[in-house]
PDB file of C-alpha atoms in Angstrom:
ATOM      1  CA  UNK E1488      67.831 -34.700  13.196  1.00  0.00           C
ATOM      2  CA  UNK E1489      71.829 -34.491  12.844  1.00  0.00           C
ATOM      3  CA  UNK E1490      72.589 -37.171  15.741  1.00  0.00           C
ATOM      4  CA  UNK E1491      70.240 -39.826  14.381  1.00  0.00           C
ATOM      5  CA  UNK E1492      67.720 -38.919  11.220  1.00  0.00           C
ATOM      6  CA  UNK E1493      65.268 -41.790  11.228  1.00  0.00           C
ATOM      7  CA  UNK E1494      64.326 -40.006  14.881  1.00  0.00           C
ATOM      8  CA  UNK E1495      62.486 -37.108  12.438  1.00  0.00           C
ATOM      9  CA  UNK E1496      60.592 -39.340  10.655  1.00  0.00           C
ATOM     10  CA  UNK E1497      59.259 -40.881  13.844  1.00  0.00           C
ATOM     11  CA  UNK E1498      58.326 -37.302  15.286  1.00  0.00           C
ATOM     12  CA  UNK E1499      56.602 -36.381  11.678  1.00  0.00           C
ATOM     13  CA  UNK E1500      54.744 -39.927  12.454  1.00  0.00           C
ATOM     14  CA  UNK E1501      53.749 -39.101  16.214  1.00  0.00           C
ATOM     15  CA  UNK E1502      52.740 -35.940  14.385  1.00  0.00           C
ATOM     16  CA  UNK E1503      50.450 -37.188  11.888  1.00  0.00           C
ATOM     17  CA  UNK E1504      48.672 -40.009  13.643  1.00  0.00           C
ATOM     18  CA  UNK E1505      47.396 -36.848  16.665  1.00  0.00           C
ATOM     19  CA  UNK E1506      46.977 -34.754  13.799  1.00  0.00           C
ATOM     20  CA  UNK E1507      44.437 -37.828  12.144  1.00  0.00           C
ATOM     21  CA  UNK E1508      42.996 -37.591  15.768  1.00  0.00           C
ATOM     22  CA  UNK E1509      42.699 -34.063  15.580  1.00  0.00           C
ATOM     23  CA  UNK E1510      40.776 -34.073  12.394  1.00  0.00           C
ATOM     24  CA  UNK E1511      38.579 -36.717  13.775  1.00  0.00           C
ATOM     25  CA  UNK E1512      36.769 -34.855  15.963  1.00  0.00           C
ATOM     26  CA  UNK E1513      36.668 -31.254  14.020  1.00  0.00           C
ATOM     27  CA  UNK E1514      35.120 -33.441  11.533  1.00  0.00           C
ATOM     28  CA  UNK E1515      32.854 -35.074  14.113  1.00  0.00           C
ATOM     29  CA  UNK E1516      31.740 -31.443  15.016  1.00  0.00           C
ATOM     30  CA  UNK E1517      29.841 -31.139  11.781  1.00  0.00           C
ATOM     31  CA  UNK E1518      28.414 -34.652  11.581  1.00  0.00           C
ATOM     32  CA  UNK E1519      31.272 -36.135   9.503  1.00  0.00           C
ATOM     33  CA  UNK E1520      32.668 -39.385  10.466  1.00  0.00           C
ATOM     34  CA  UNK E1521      36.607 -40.023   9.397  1.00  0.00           C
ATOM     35  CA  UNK E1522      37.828 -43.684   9.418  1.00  0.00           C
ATOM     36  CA  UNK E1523      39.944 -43.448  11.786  1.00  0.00           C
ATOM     37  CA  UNK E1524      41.468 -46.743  12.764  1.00  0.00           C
ATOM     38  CA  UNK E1525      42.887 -47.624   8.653  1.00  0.00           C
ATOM     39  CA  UNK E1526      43.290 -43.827   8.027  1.00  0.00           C
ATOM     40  CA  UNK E1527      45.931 -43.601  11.739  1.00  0.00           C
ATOM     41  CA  UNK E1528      47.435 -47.279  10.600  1.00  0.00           C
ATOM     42  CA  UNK E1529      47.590 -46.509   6.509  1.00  0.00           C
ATOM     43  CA  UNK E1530      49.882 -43.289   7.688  1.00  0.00           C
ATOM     44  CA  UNK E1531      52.103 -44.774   9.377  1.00  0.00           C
ATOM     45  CA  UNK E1532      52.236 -47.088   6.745  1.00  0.00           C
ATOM     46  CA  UNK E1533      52.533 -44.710   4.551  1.00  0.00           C
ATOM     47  CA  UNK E1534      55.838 -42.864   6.188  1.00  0.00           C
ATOM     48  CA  UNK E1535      57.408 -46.207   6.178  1.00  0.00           C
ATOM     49  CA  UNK E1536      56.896 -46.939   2.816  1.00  0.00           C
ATOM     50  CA  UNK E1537      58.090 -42.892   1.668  1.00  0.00           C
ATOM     51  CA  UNK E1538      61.668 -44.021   4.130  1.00  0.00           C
ATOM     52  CA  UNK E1539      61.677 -47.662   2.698  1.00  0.00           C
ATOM     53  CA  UNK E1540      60.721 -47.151  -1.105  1.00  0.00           C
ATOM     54  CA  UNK E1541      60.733 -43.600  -2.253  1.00  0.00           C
ATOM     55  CA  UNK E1542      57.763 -41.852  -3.977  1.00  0.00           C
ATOM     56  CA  UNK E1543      56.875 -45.456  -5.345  1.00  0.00           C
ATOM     57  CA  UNK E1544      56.287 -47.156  -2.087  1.00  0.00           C
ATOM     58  CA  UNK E1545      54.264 -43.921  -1.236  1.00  0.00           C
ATOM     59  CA  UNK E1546      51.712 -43.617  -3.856  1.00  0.00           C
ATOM     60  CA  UNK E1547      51.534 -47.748  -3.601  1.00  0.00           C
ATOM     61  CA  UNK E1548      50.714 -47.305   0.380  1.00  0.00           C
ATOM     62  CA  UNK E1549      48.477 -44.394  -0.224  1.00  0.00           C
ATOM     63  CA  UNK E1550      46.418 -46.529  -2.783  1.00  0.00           C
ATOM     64  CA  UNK E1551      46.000 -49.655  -0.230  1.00  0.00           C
ATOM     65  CA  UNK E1552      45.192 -47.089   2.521  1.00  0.00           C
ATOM     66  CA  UNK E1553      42.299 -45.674   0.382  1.00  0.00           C
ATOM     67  CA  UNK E1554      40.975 -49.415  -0.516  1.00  0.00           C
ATOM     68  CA  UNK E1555      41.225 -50.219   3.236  1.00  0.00           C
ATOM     69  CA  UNK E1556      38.838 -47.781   4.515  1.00  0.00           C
ATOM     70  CA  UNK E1557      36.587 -48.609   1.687  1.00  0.00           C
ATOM     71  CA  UNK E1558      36.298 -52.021   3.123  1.00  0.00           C
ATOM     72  CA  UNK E1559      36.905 -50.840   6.678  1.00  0.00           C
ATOM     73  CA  UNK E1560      33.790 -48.211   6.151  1.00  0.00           C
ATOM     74  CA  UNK E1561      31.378 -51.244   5.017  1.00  0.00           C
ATOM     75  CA  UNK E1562      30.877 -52.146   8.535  1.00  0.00           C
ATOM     76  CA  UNK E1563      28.776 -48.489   8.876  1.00  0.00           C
ATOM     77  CA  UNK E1564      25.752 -49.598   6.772  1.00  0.00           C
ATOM     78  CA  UNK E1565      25.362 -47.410   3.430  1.00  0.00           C
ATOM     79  CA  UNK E1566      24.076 -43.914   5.558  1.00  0.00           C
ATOM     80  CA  UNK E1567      26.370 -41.686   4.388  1.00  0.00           C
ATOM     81  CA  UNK E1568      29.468 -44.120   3.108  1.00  0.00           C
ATOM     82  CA  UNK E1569      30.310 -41.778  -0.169  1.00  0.00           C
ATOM     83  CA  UNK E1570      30.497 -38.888   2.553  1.00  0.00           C
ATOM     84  CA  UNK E1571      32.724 -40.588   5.024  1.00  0.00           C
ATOM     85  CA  UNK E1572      34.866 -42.114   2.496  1.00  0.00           C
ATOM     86  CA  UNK E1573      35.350 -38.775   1.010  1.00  0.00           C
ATOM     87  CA  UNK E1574      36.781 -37.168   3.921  1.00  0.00           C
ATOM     88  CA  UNK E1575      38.776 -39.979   5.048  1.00  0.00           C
ATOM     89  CA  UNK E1576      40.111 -39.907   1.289  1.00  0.00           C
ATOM     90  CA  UNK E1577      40.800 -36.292   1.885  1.00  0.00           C
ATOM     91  CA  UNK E1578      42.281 -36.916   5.259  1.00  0.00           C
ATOM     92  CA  UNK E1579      45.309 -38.678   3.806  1.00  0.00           C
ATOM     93  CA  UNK E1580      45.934 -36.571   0.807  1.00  0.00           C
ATOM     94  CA  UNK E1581      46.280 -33.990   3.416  1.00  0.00           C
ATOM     95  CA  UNK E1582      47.979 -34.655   5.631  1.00  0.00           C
ATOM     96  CA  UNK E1583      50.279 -38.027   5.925  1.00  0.00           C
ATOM     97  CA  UNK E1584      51.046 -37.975   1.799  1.00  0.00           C
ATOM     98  CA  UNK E1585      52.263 -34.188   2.005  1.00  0.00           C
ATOM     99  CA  UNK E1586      54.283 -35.086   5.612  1.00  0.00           C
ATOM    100  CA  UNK E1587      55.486 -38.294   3.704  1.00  0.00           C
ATOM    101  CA  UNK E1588      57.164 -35.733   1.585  1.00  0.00           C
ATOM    102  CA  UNK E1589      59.450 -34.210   4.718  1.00  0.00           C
ATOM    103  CA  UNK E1590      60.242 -37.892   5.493  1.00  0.00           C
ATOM    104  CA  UNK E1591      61.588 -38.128   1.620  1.00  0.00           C
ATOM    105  CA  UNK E1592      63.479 -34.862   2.821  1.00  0.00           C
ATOM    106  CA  UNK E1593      65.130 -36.136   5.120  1.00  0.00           C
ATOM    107  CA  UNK E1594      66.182 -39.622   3.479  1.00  0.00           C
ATOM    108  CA  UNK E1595      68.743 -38.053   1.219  1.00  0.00           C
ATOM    109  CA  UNK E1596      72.369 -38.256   2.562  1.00  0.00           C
ATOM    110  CA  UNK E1597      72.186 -34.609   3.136  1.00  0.00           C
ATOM    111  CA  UNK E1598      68.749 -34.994   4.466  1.00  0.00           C
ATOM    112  CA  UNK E1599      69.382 -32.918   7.995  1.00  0.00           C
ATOM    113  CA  UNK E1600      70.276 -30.062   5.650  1.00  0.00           C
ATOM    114  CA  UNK E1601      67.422 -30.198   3.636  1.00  0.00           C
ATOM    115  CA  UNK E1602      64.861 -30.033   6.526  1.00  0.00           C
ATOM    116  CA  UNK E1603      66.335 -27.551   8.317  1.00  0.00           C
ATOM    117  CA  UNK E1604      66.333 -25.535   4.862  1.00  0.00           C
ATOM    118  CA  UNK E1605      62.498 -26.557   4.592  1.00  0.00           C
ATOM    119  CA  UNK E1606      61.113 -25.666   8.069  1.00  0.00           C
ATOM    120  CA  UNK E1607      63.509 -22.509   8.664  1.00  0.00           C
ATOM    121  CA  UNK E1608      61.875 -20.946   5.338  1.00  0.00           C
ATOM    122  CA  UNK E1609      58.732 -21.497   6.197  1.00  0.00           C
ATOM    123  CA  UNK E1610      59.116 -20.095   9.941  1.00  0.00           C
ATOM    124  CA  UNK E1611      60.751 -16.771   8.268  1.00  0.00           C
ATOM    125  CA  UNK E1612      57.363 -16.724   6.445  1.00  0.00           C
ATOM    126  CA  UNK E1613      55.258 -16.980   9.386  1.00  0.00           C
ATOM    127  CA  UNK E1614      57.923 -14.873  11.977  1.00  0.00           C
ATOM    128  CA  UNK E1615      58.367 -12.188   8.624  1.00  0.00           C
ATOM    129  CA  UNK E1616      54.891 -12.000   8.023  1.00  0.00           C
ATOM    130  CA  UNK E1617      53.944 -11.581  11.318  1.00  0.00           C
ATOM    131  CA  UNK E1618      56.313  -9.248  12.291  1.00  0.00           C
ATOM    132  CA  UNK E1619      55.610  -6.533   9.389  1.00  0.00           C
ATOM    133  CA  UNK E1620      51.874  -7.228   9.463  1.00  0.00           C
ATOM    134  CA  UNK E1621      51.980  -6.174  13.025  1.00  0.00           C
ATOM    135  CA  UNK E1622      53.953  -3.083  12.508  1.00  0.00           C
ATOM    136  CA  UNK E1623      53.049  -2.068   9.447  1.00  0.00           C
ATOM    137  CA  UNK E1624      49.453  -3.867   7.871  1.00  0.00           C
ATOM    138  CA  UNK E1625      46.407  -2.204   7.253  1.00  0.00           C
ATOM    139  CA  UNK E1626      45.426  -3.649   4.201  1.00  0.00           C
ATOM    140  CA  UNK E1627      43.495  -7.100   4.277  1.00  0.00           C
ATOM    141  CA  UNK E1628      44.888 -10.253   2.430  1.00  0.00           C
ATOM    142  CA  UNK E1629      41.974 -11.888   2.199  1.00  0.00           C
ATOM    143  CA  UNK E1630      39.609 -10.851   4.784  1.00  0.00           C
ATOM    144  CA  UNK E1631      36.765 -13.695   4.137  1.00  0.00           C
ATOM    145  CA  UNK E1632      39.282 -16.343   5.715  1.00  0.00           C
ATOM    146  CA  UNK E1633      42.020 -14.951   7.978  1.00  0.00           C
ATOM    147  CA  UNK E1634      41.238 -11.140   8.991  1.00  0.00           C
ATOM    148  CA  UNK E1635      44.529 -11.043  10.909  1.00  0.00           C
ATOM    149  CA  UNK E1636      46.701 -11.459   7.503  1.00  0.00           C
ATOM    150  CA  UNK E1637      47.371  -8.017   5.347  1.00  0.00           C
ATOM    151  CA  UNK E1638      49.767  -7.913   2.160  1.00  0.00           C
ATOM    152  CA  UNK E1639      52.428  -5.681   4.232  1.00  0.00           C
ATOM    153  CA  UNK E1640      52.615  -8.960   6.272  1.00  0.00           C
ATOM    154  CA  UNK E1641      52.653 -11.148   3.097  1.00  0.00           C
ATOM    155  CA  UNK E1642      54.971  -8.576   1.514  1.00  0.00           C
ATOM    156  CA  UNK E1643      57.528  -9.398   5.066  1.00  0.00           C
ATOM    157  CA  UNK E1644      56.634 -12.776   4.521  1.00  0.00           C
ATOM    158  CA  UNK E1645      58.362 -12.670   0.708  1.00  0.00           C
ATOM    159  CA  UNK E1646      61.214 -10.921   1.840  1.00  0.00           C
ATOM    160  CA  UNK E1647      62.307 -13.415   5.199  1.00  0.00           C
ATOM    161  CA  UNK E1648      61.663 -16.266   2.577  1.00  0.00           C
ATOM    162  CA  UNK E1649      63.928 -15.300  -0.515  1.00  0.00           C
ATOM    163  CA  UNK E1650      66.479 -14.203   1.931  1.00  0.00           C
ATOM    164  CA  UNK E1651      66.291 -17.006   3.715  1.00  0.00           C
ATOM    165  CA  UNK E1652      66.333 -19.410   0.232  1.00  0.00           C
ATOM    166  CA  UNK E1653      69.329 -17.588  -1.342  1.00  0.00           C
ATOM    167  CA  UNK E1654      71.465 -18.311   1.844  1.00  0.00           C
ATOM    168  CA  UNK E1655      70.181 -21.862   1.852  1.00  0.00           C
ATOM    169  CA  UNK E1656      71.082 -22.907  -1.666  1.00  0.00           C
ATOM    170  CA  UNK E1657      74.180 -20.765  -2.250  1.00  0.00           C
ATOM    171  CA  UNK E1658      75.897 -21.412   0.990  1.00  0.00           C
ATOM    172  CA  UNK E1659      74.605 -24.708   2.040  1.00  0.00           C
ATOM    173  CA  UNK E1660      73.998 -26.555  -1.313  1.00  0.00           C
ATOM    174  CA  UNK E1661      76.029 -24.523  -3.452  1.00  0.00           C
ATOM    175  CA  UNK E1662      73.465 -23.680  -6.368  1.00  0.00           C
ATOM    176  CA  UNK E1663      72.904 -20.269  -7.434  1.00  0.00           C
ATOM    177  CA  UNK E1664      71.431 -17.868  -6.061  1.00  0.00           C
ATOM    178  CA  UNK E1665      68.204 -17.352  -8.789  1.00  0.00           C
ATOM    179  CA  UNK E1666      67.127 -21.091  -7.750  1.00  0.00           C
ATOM    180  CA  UNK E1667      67.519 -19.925  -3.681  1.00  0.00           C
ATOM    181  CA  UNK E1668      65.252 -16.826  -4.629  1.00  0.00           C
ATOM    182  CA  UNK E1669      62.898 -18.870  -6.315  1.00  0.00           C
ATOM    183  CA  UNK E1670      62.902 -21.567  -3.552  1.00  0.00           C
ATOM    184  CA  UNK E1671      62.359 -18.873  -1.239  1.00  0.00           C
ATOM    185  CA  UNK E1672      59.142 -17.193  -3.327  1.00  0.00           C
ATOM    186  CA  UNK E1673      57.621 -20.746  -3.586  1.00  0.00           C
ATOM    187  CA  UNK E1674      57.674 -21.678  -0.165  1.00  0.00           C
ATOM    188  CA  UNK E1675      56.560 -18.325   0.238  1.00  0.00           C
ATOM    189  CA  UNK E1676      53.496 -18.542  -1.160  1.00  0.00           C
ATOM    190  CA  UNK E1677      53.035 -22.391  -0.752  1.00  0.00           C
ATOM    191  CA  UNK E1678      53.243 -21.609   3.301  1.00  0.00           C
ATOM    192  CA  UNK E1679      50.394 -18.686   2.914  1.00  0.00           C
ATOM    193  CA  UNK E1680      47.836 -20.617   1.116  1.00  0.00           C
ATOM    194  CA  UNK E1681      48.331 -23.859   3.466  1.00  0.00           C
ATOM    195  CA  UNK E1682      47.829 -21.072   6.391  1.00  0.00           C
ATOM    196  CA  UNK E1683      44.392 -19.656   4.718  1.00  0.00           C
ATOM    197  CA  UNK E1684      43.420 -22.897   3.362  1.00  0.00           C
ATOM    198  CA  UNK E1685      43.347 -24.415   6.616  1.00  0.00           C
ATOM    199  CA  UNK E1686      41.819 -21.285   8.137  1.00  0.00           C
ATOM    200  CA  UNK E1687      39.033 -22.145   5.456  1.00  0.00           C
ATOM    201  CA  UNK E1688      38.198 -25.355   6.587  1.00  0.00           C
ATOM    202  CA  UNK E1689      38.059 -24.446  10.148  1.00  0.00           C
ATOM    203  CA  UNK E1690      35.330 -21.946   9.232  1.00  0.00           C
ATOM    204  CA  UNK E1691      33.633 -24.736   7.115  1.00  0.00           C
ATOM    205  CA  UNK E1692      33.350 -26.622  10.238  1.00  0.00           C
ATOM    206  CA  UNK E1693      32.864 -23.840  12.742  1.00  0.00           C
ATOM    207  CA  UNK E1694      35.681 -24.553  15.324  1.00  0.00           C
ATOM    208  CA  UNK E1695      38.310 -22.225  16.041  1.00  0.00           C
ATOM    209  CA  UNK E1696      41.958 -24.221  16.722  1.00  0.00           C
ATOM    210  CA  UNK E1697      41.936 -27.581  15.720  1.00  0.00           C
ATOM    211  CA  UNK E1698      42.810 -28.844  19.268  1.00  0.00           C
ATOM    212  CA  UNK E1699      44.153 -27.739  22.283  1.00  0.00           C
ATOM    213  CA  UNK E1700      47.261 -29.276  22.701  1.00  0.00           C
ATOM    214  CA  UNK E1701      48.954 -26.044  22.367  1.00  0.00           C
ATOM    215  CA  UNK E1702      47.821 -23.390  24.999  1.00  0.00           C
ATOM    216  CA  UNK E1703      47.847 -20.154  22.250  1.00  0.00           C
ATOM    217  CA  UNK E1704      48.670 -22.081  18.906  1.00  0.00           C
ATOM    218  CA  UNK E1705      45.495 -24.349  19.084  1.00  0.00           C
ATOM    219  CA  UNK E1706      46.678 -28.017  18.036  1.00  0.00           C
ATOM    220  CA  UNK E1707      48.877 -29.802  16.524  1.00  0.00           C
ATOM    221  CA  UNK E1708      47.177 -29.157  12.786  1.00  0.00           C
ATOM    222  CA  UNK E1709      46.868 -25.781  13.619  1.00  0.00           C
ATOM    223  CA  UNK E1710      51.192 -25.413  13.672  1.00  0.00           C
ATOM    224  CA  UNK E1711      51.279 -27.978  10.846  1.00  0.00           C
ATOM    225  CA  UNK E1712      48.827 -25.863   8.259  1.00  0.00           C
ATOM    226  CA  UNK E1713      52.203 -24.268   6.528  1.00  0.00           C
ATOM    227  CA  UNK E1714      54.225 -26.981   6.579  1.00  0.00           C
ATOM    228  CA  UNK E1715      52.321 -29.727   5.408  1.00  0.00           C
ATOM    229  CA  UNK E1716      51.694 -28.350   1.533  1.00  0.00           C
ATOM    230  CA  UNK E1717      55.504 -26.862   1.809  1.00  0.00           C
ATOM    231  CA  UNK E1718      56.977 -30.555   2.667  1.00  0.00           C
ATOM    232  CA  UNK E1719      55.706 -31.166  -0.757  1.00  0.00           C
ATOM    233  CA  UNK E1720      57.376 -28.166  -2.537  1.00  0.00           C
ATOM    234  CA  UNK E1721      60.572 -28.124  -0.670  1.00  0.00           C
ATOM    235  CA  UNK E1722      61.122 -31.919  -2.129  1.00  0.00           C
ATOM    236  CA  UNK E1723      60.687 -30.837  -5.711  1.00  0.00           C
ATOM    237  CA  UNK E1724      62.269 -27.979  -5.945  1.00  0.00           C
ATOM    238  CA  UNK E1725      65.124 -29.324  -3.940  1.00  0.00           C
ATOM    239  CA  UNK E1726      65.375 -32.465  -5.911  1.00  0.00           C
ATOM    240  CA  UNK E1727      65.281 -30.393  -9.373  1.00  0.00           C
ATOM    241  CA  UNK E1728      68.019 -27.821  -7.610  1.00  0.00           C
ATOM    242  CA  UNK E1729      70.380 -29.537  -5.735  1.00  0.00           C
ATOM    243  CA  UNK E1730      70.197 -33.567  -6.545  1.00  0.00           C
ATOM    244  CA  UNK E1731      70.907 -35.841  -3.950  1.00  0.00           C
TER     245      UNK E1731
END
């Protein structure tokens, strides 16, 4: 990331084209079939374009990635195209447009900064919250889709993350610190609801990791539930805070 930054956006690439293959069969489990082939190739496209042309090139590369599976889903007969199309469609709003947004991150002249900022928020959400739910929860977050998350660990969670904002933006952007708190609250909450909003769609489809690429994380989708939605929020708020 600080030696040579273009390496990051080819990890966040590897990343999303296992993480397409990931989804692929956790979909398959439940009878849905993802596009896989124009869905893997439109992503990479897709981080090229974010590196190359900014949010324009993004949403352009996004919109010929949806028309290609369209066309690419023909071949299937008409059994079940609207399905497959949908979830292919949701596929890449999911997951390479929001990583796109860590590639946009990390474009800026400053861009090492700003990632590190991004991801080491969003682990003092997940470290904070599970280190004070495990000492101190007893009181379910939301006990329909994640029954190990309480709001003493969300409340941990909060405080790791606006700590962890103010000394981001004061001391390595030099904003003030209300915009580091606020950075810190929305990555916050951003990071929870990616955790139980992927927890809700691997109870949708009855599987419990994602993969198994990581012996006692699950897969790759399963560490990436957090960041993905944050990528997104990190860029805006960072871009409205501390222009490159």
């Amino acid at each position: 990331l600080f030696a040579y930054r273009p390496s990051f956006a080819i990890i966040v690439g590897l990343a999303v084209v296992y993480g397409c293959y990931e989804l692929t069969q956790a979909l398959a489990t439940s009878g849905h079939r993802l596009a896989l082939t124009p869905v893997a190739v439109g992503s990479v496209a897709m981080l090229v374009a974010a590196w190359l042309r900014g949010p324009d090139g993004l949403v352009i590369a996004l919109l010929v990635t949806v028309c290609a599976v369209f066309i690419w889903r023909l071949g299937d007969g008409a059994d079940g195209y609207l399905q497959d199309v949908r979830v292919s469609g949701f596929v890449l709003l999911y997951l390479p447009t929001l990583a796109s947004f860590a590639v946009l991150l990390v474009h800026a002249d400053d861009g090492a900064a700003r990632v590190l900022a991004f991801i080491a928020t969003v682990v003092c959400s997940d470290t904070g919250g599970y280190a004070t739910g495990v000492l101190f929860g007893r009181h379910p977050l939301a006990p329909i889709v994640s029954k190990g998350k309480t709001w003493e660990g969300f409340a941990g969670s909060v405080l790791f993350c606006s700590a962890a904002g103010v000394l981001f933006l004061v001391f390595t952007f030099h904003q003030a610190w209300w915009q580091g708190l606020l950075f810190g609250l929305a990555l916050c909450v951003t990071a929870t609801l990616g955790d139980l909003g992927e927890s809700m769609i691997k109870r949708d489809l009855g599987v419990k990791d994602m993969g198994r690429l990581l012996p006692g994380h699950g897969g790759i989708m399963d560490r990436l539930d957090s960041l993905l939605p944050c990528a997104a929020v990190a860029y805006l708020l960072l871009s409205a805070f501390a222009p490159a």
